[in-house]
PDB file of N, CA, C and O in Angstrom:
ATOM      1  N   MET A   1       0.833  -1.182   0.000  1.00 48.00           N
ATOM      2  CA  MET A   1       0.000   0.000   0.000  1.00 48.00           C
ATOM      3  C   MET A   1       0.881   1.251   0.000  1.00 48.00           C
ATOM      4  O   MET A   1       1.824   1.345   0.755  1.00 48.00           O
ATOM      5  N   TYR A   2       0.585   2.198  -0.856  1.00 47.00           N
ATOM      6  CA  TYR A   2       1.344   3.443  -0.956  1.00 47.00           C
ATOM      7  C   TYR A   2       0.798   4.451   0.039  1.00 47.00           C
ATOM      8  O   TYR A   2      -0.383   4.665   0.146  1.00 47.00           O
ATOM      9  N   ARG A   3       1.706   5.052   0.807  1.00 58.00           N
ATOM     10  CA  ARG A   3       1.296   6.081   1.769  1.00 58.00           C
ATOM     11  C   ARG A   3       1.955   7.406   1.405  1.00 58.00           C
ATOM     12  O   ARG A   3       3.095   7.438   0.971  1.00 58.00           O
ATOM     13  N   HIS A   4       1.237   8.477   1.625  1.00 60.00           N
ATOM     14  CA  HIS A   4       1.791   9.813   1.439  1.00 60.00           C
ATOM     15  C   HIS A   4       2.415  10.250   2.749  1.00 60.00           C
ATOM     16  O   HIS A   4       1.829  10.084   3.816  1.00 60.00           O
ATOM     17  N   PHE A   5       3.610  10.769   2.699  1.00 59.00           N
ATOM     18  CA  PHE A   5       4.292  11.234   3.896  1.00 59.00           C
ATOM     19  C   PHE A   5       4.385  12.755   3.850  1.00 59.00           C
ATOM     20  O   PHE A   5       5.272  13.316   3.223  1.00 59.00           O
ATOM     21  N   TYR A   6       3.434  13.375   4.492  1.00 65.00           N
ATOM     22  CA  TYR A   6       3.383  14.825   4.536  1.00 65.00           C
ATOM     23  C   TYR A   6       3.723  15.304   5.941  1.00 65.00           C
ATOM     24  O   TYR A   6       3.424  14.639   6.922  1.00 65.00           O
ATOM     25  N   SER A   7       4.328  16.485   6.027  1.00 64.00           N
ATOM     26  CA  SER A   7       4.543  17.138   7.308  1.00 64.00           C
ATOM     27  C   SER A   7       3.407  18.121   7.522  1.00 64.00           C
ATOM     28  O   SER A   7       3.002  18.817   6.597  1.00 64.00           O
ATOM     29  N   ARG A   8       2.916  18.160   8.726  1.00 64.00           N
ATOM     30  CA  ARG A   8       1.843  19.091   9.057  1.00 64.00           C
ATOM     31  C   ARG A   8       2.110  19.669  10.432  1.00 64.00           C
ATOM     32  O   ARG A   8       2.662  19.006  11.285  1.00 64.00           O
ATOM     33  N   CYS A   9       1.695  20.897  10.626  1.00 59.00           N
ATOM     34  CA  CYS A   9       1.815  21.509  11.940  1.00 59.00           C
ATOM     35  C   CYS A   9       0.486  21.280  12.655  1.00 59.00           C
ATOM     36  O   CYS A   9      -0.527  21.881  12.313  1.00 59.00           O
ATOM     37  N   LEU A  10       0.485  20.372  13.587  1.00 64.00           N
ATOM     38  CA  LEU A  10      -0.721  20.033  14.328  1.00 64.00           C
ATOM     39  C   LEU A  10      -0.631  20.584  15.740  1.00 64.00           C
ATOM     40  O   LEU A  10       0.423  21.040  16.181  1.00 64.00           O
ATOM     41  N   LEU A  11      -1.728  20.550  16.447  1.00 61.00           N
ATOM     42  CA  LEU A  11      -1.754  21.061  17.813  1.00 61.00           C
ATOM     43  C   LEU A  11      -1.113  20.068  18.776  1.00 61.00           C
ATOM     44  O   LEU A  11      -1.774  19.423  19.580  1.00 61.00           O
ATOM     45  N   VAL A  12       0.168  19.940  18.651  1.00 73.00           N
ATOM     46  CA  VAL A  12       0.963  19.114  19.559  1.00 73.00           C
ATOM     47  C   VAL A  12       2.096  19.996  20.059  1.00 73.00           C
ATOM     48  O   VAL A  12       2.377  21.045  19.492  1.00 73.00           O
ATOM     49  N   GLY A  13       2.721  19.586  21.117  1.00 75.00           N
ATOM     50  CA  GLY A  13       3.788  20.411  21.656  1.00 75.00           C
ATOM     51  C   GLY A  13       4.980  19.603  22.101  1.00 75.00           C
ATOM     52  O   GLY A  13       4.874  18.413  22.385  1.00 75.00           O
ATOM     53  N   SER A  14       6.105  20.283  22.136  1.00 75.00           N
ATOM     54  CA  SER A  14       7.329  19.708  22.665  1.00 75.00           C
ATOM     55  C   SER A  14       7.724  20.508  23.895  1.00 75.00           C
ATOM     56  O   SER A  14       7.579  21.733  23.933  1.00 75.00           O
ATOM     57  N   LEU A  15       8.235  19.816  24.879  1.00 78.00           N
ATOM     58  CA  LEU A  15       8.638  20.458  26.118  1.00 78.00           C
ATOM     59  C   LEU A  15       9.923  21.246  25.904  1.00 78.00           C
ATOM     60  O   LEU A  15      10.908  20.722  25.397  1.00 78.00           O
ATOM     61  N   LEU A  16       9.899  22.526  26.280  1.00 78.00           N
ATOM     62  CA  LEU A  16      11.095  23.361  26.173  1.00 78.00           C
ATOM     63  C   LEU A  16      12.092  22.972  27.252  1.00 78.00           C
ATOM     64  O   LEU A  16      11.723  22.680  28.380  1.00 78.00           O
ATOM     65  N   GLU A  17      13.337  22.993  26.871  1.00 77.00           N
ATOM     66  CA  GLU A  17      14.419  22.718  27.812  1.00 77.00           C
ATOM     67  C   GLU A  17      15.435  23.840  27.725  1.00 77.00           C
ATOM     68  O   GLU A  17      16.591  23.628  27.378  1.00 77.00           O
ATOM     69  N   GLY A  18      14.993  25.060  27.981  1.00 74.00           N
ATOM     70  CA  GLY A  18      15.878  26.215  27.970  1.00 74.00           C
ATOM     71  C   GLY A  18      15.708  27.149  26.794  1.00 74.00           C
ATOM     72  O   GLY A  18      16.227  28.258  26.812  1.00 74.00           O
ATOM     73  N   GLN A  19      14.995  26.729  25.753  1.00 74.00           N
ATOM     74  CA  GLN A  19      14.765  27.617  24.619  1.00 74.00           C
ATOM     75  C   GLN A  19      13.980  28.838  25.105  1.00 74.00           C
ATOM     76  O   GLN A  19      13.100  28.730  25.938  1.00 74.00           O
ATOM     77  N   TYR A  20      14.308  29.995  24.576  1.00 76.00           N
ATOM     78  CA  TYR A  20      13.677  31.265  24.949  1.00 76.00           C
ATOM     79  C   TYR A  20      13.843  31.558  26.441  1.00 76.00           C
ATOM     80  O   TYR A  20      13.075  32.312  27.029  1.00 76.00           O
ATOM     81  N   GLY A  21      14.806  30.903  27.089  1.00 76.00           N
ATOM     82  CA  GLY A  21      15.016  31.110  28.520  1.00 76.00           C
ATOM     83  C   GLY A  21      13.931  30.472  29.374  1.00 76.00           C
ATOM     84  O   GLY A  21      13.755  30.830  30.529  1.00 76.00           O
ATOM     85  N   GLN A  22      13.195  29.520  28.821  1.00 77.00           N
ATOM     86  CA  GLN A  22      12.076  28.901  29.529  1.00 77.00           C
ATOM     87  C   GLN A  22      12.241  27.387  29.576  1.00 77.00           C
ATOM     88  O   GLN A  22      12.928  26.799  28.746  1.00 77.00           O
ATOM     89  N   SER A  23      11.597  26.787  30.537  1.00 77.00           N
ATOM     90  CA  SER A  23      11.518  25.331  30.599  1.00 77.00           C
ATOM     91  C   SER A  23      10.174  24.963  31.191  1.00 77.00           C
ATOM     92  O   SER A  23       9.467  25.807  31.743  1.00 77.00           O
ATOM     93  N   ASN A  24       9.821  23.688  31.052  1.00 77.00           N
ATOM     94  CA  ASN A  24       8.544  23.174  31.547  1.00 77.00           C
ATOM     95  C   ASN A  24       7.350  23.848  30.869  1.00 77.00           C
ATOM     96  O   ASN A  24       6.333  24.122  31.487  1.00 77.00           O
ATOM     97  N   VAL A  25       7.498  24.134  29.575  1.00 79.00           N
ATOM     98  CA  VAL A  25       6.446  24.748  28.768  1.00 79.00           C
ATOM     99  C   VAL A  25       6.463  24.068  27.408  1.00 79.00           C
ATOM    100  O   VAL A  25       7.510  23.630  26.953  1.00 79.00           O
ATOM    101  N   HIS A  26       5.306  23.932  26.774  1.00 77.00           N
ATOM    102  CA  HIS A  26       5.228  23.279  25.464  1.00 77.00           C
ATOM    103  C   HIS A  26       5.082  24.307  24.354  1.00 77.00           C
ATOM    104  O   HIS A  26       4.415  25.320  24.529  1.00 77.00           O
ATOM    105  N   THR A  27       5.695  24.030  23.197  1.00 78.00           N
ATOM    106  CA  THR A  27       5.598  24.903  22.037  1.00 78.00           C
ATOM    107  C   THR A  27       5.159  24.096  20.814  1.00 78.00           C
ATOM    108  O   THR A  27       5.278  22.871  20.805  1.00 78.00           O
ATOM    109  N   PRO A  28       4.646  24.776  19.775  1.00 79.00           N
ATOM    110  CA  PRO A  28       4.210  24.059  18.572  1.00 79.00           C
ATOM    111  C   PRO A  28       5.334  23.223  17.969  1.00 79.00           C
ATOM    112  O   PRO A  28       6.497  23.621  17.973  1.00 79.00           O
ATOM    113  N   THR A  29       4.966  22.051  17.464  1.00 80.00           N
ATOM    114  CA  THR A  29       5.937  21.114  16.914  1.00 80.00           C
ATOM    115  C   THR A  29       5.444  20.567  15.588  1.00 80.00           C
ATOM    116  O   THR A  29       4.287  20.198  15.455  1.00 80.00           O
ATOM    117  N   LEU A  30       6.327  20.539  14.607  1.00 79.00           N
ATOM    118  CA  LEU A  30       6.019  19.961  13.302  1.00 79.00           C
ATOM    119  C   LEU A  30       6.181  18.454  13.407  1.00 79.00           C
ATOM    120  O   LEU A  30       7.208  17.964  13.875  1.00 79.00           O
ATOM    121  N   ILE A  31       5.157  17.719  13.014  1.00 79.00           N
ATOM    122  CA  ILE A  31       5.227  16.259  13.062  1.00 79.00           C
ATOM    123  C   ILE A  31       4.974  15.690  11.675  1.00 79.00           C
ATOM    124  O   ILE A  31       4.386  16.332  10.822  1.00 79.00           O
ATOM    125  N   ASN A  32       5.457  14.476  11.478  1.00 74.00           N
ATOM    126  CA  ASN A  32       5.172  13.763  10.236  1.00 74.00           C
ATOM    127  C   ASN A  32       4.869  12.314  10.588  1.00 74.00           C
ATOM    128  O   ASN A  32       4.650  11.990  11.754  1.00 74.00           O
ATOM    129  N   SER A  33       4.855  11.457   9.619  1.00 74.00           N
ATOM    130  CA  SER A  33       4.457  10.075   9.852  1.00 74.00           C
ATOM    131  C   SER A  33       5.422   9.312  10.758  1.00 74.00           C
ATOM    132  O   SER A  33       5.081   8.267  11.288  1.00 74.00           O
ATOM    133  N   THR A  34       6.629   9.847  10.960  1.00 78.00           N
ATOM    134  CA  THR A  34       7.599   9.164  11.822  1.00 78.00           C
ATOM    135  C   THR A  34       7.655   9.759  13.219  1.00 78.00           C
ATOM    136  O   THR A  34       8.387   9.269  14.067  1.00 78.00           O
ATOM    137  N   GLY A  35       6.909  10.832  13.453  1.00 77.00           N
ATOM    138  CA  GLY A  35       6.879  11.449  14.782  1.00 77.00           C
ATOM    139  C   GLY A  35       7.283  12.914  14.729  1.00 77.00           C
ATOM    140  O   GLY A  35       7.194  13.565  13.698  1.00 77.00           O
ATOM    141  N   ALA A  36       7.735  13.430  15.874  1.00 77.00           N
ATOM    142  CA  ALA A  36       8.120  14.837  15.960  1.00 77.00           C
ATOM    143  C   ALA A  36       9.325  15.109  15.068  1.00 77.00           C
ATOM    144  O   ALA A  36      10.339  14.439  15.165  1.00 77.00           O
ATOM    145  N   LYS A  37       9.186  16.075  14.188  1.00 77.00           N
ATOM    146  CA  LYS A  37      10.273  16.405  13.265  1.00 77.00           C
ATOM    147  C   LYS A  37      11.127  17.535  13.827  1.00 77.00           C
ATOM    148  O   LYS A  37      12.326  17.436  13.876  1.00 77.00           O
ATOM    149  N   ASN A  38      10.501  18.640  14.231  1.00 77.00           N
ATOM    150  CA  ASN A  38      11.231  19.731  14.859  1.00 77.00           C
ATOM    151  C   ASN A  38      10.291  20.702  15.551  1.00 77.00           C
ATOM    152  O   ASN A  38       9.124  20.796  15.211  1.00 77.00           O
ATOM    153  N   ILE A  39      10.844  21.399  16.518  1.00 76.00           N
ATOM    154  CA  ILE A  39      10.097  22.440  17.220  1.00 76.00           C
ATOM    155  C   ILE A  39      10.034  23.654  16.307  1.00 76.00           C
ATOM    156  O   ILE A  39      11.025  24.016  15.685  1.00 76.00           O
ATOM    157  N   VAL A  40       8.869  24.268  16.233  1.00 76.00           N
ATOM    158  CA  VAL A  40       8.718  25.483  15.450  1.00 76.00           C
ATOM    159  C   VAL A  40       9.397  26.608  16.233  1.00 76.00           C
ATOM    160  O   VAL A  40       8.942  26.985  17.307  1.00 76.00           O
ATOM    161  N   GLU A  41      10.521  27.089  15.711  1.00 78.00           N
ATOM    162  CA  GLU A  41      11.263  28.139  16.408  1.00 78.00           C
ATOM    163  C   GLU A  41      10.756  29.505  15.973  1.00 78.00           C
ATOM    164  O   GLU A  41      10.590  29.768  14.786  1.00 78.00           O
ATOM    165  N   LEU A  42      10.521  30.341  16.952  1.00 79.00           N
ATOM    166  CA  LEU A  42      10.007  31.673  16.695  1.00 79.00           C
ATOM    167  C   LEU A  42      11.132  32.686  16.795  1.00 79.00           C
ATOM    168  O   LEU A  42      12.003  32.571  17.657  1.00 79.00           O
ATOM    169  N   SER A  43      11.103  33.670  15.939  1.00 87.00           N
ATOM    170  CA  SER A  43      12.069  34.760  15.999  1.00 87.00           C
ATOM    171  C   SER A  43      11.426  35.884  16.799  1.00 87.00           C
ATOM    172  O   SER A  43      10.587  36.620  16.286  1.00 87.00           O
ATOM    173  N   LEU A  44      11.803  35.985  18.070  1.00 87.00           N
ATOM    174  CA  LEU A  44      11.177  36.956  18.965  1.00 87.00           C
ATOM    175  C   LEU A  44      12.118  38.121  19.252  1.00 87.00           C
ATOM    176  O   LEU A  44      13.299  37.922  19.517  1.00 87.00           O
ATOM    177  N   ASN A  45      11.567  39.339  19.236  1.00 92.00           N
ATOM    178  CA  ASN A  45      12.364  40.483  19.661  1.00 92.00           C
ATOM    179  C   ASN A  45      12.285  40.585  21.189  1.00 92.00           C
ATOM    180  O   ASN A  45      11.591  39.794  21.835  1.00 92.00           O
ATOM    181  N   GLU A  46      12.970  41.531  21.793  1.00 92.00           N
ATOM    182  CA  GLU A  46      13.031  41.618  23.256  1.00 92.00           C
ATOM    183  C   GLU A  46      11.653  41.806  23.885  1.00 92.00           C
ATOM    184  O   GLU A  46      11.330  41.193  24.891  1.00 92.00           O
ATOM    185  N   SER A  47      10.833  42.642  23.282  1.00 95.00           N
ATOM    186  CA  SER A  47       9.489  42.880  23.801  1.00 95.00           C
ATOM    187  C   SER A  47       8.655  41.593  23.773  1.00 95.00           C
ATOM    188  O   SER A  47       7.952  41.280  24.733  1.00 95.00           O
ATOM    189  N   GLU A  48       8.756  40.855  22.681  1.00 91.00           N
ATOM    190  CA  GLU A  48       8.006  39.601  22.554  1.00 91.00           C
ATOM    191  C   GLU A  48       8.512  38.554  23.543  1.00 91.00           C
ATOM    192  O   GLU A  48       7.725  37.799  24.105  1.00 91.00           O
ATOM    193  N   LYS A  49       9.830  38.526  23.763  1.00 87.00           N
ATOM    194  CA  LYS A  49      10.393  37.597  24.747  1.00 87.00           C
ATOM    195  C   LYS A  49       9.866  37.896  26.150  1.00 87.00           C
ATOM    196  O   LYS A  49       9.544  36.991  26.912  1.00 87.00           O
ATOM    197  N   GLU A  50       9.779  39.179  26.485  1.00 91.00           N
ATOM    198  CA  GLU A  50       9.243  39.582  27.790  1.00 91.00           C
ATOM    199  C   GLU A  50       7.777  39.168  27.926  1.00 91.00           C
ATOM    200  O   GLU A  50       7.358  38.660  28.958  1.00 91.00           O
ATOM    201  N   LYS A  51       7.004  39.370  26.870  1.00 92.00           N
ATOM    202  CA  LYS A  51       5.589  38.986  26.891  1.00 92.00           C
ATOM    203  C   LYS A  51       5.432  37.471  26.985  1.00 92.00           C
ATOM    204  O   LYS A  51       4.555  36.973  27.678  1.00 92.00           O
ATOM    205  N   PHE A  52       6.308  36.736  26.281  1.00 86.00           N
ATOM    206  CA  PHE A  52       6.278  35.277  26.341  1.00 86.00           C
ATOM    207  C   PHE A  52       6.588  34.811  27.763  1.00 86.00           C
ATOM    208  O   PHE A  52       5.898  33.947  28.305  1.00 86.00           O
ATOM    209  N   ALA A  53       7.615  35.403  28.378  1.00 87.00           N
ATOM    210  CA  ALA A  53       7.982  35.056  29.760  1.00 87.00           C
ATOM    211  C   ALA A  53       6.828  35.357  30.712  1.00 87.00           C
ATOM    212  O   ALA A  53       6.547  34.564  31.621  1.00 87.00           O
ATOM    213  N   HIS A  54       6.145  36.460  30.493  1.00 92.00           N
ATOM    214  CA  HIS A  54       4.996  36.821  31.337  1.00 92.00           C
ATOM    215  C   HIS A  54       3.879  35.784  31.174  1.00 92.00           C
ATOM    216  O   HIS A  54       3.255  35.364  32.144  1.00 92.00           O
ATOM    217  N   SER A  55       3.625  35.364  29.936  1.00 88.00           N
ATOM    218  CA  SER A  55       2.594  34.363  29.674  1.00 88.00           C
ATOM    219  C   SER A  55       2.931  33.045  30.349  1.00 88.00           C
ATOM    220  O   SER A  55       2.072  32.385  30.941  1.00 88.00           O
ATOM    221  N   VAL A  56       4.211  32.629  30.267  1.00 84.00           N
ATOM    222  CA  VAL A  56       4.640  31.386  30.907  1.00 84.00           C
ATOM    223  C   VAL A  56       4.414  31.463  32.396  1.00 84.00           C
ATOM    224  O   VAL A  56       3.898  30.523  33.015  1.00 84.00           O
ATOM    225  N   LYS A  57       4.778  32.595  32.982  1.00 87.00           N
ATOM    226  CA  LYS A  57       4.615  32.780  34.425  1.00 87.00           C
ATOM    227  C   LYS A  57       3.145  32.745  34.823  1.00 87.00           C
ATOM    228  O   LYS A  57       2.768  32.156  35.834  1.00 87.00           O
ATOM    229  N   THR A  58       2.306  33.361  33.981  1.00 88.00           N
ATOM    230  CA  THR A  58       0.861  33.419  34.257  1.00 88.00           C
ATOM    231  C   THR A  58       0.220  32.042  34.177  1.00 88.00           C
ATOM    232  O   THR A  58      -0.607  31.686  35.013  1.00 88.00           O
ATOM    233  N   LEU A  59       0.628  31.274  33.182  1.00 78.00           N
ATOM    234  CA  LEU A  59       0.042  29.934  33.009  1.00 78.00           C
ATOM    235  C   LEU A  59       0.556  28.996  34.064  1.00 78.00           C
ATOM    236  O   LEU A  59      -0.043  28.103  34.508  1.00 78.00           O
TER     237      LEU A  59
END
């Protein structure tokens, strides 16, 4: 049987281990038929990093 192997960004997350100065938080992850392919890395400026840190703290 022929299968199509597409990558899709689904509502799944990977646990951060220091990225963006944060840990114990999940971020969007690109997955494919073999599993997690990579974490979607965001290009954040200083203001966005501060807001992200505030959101992590709030959650």
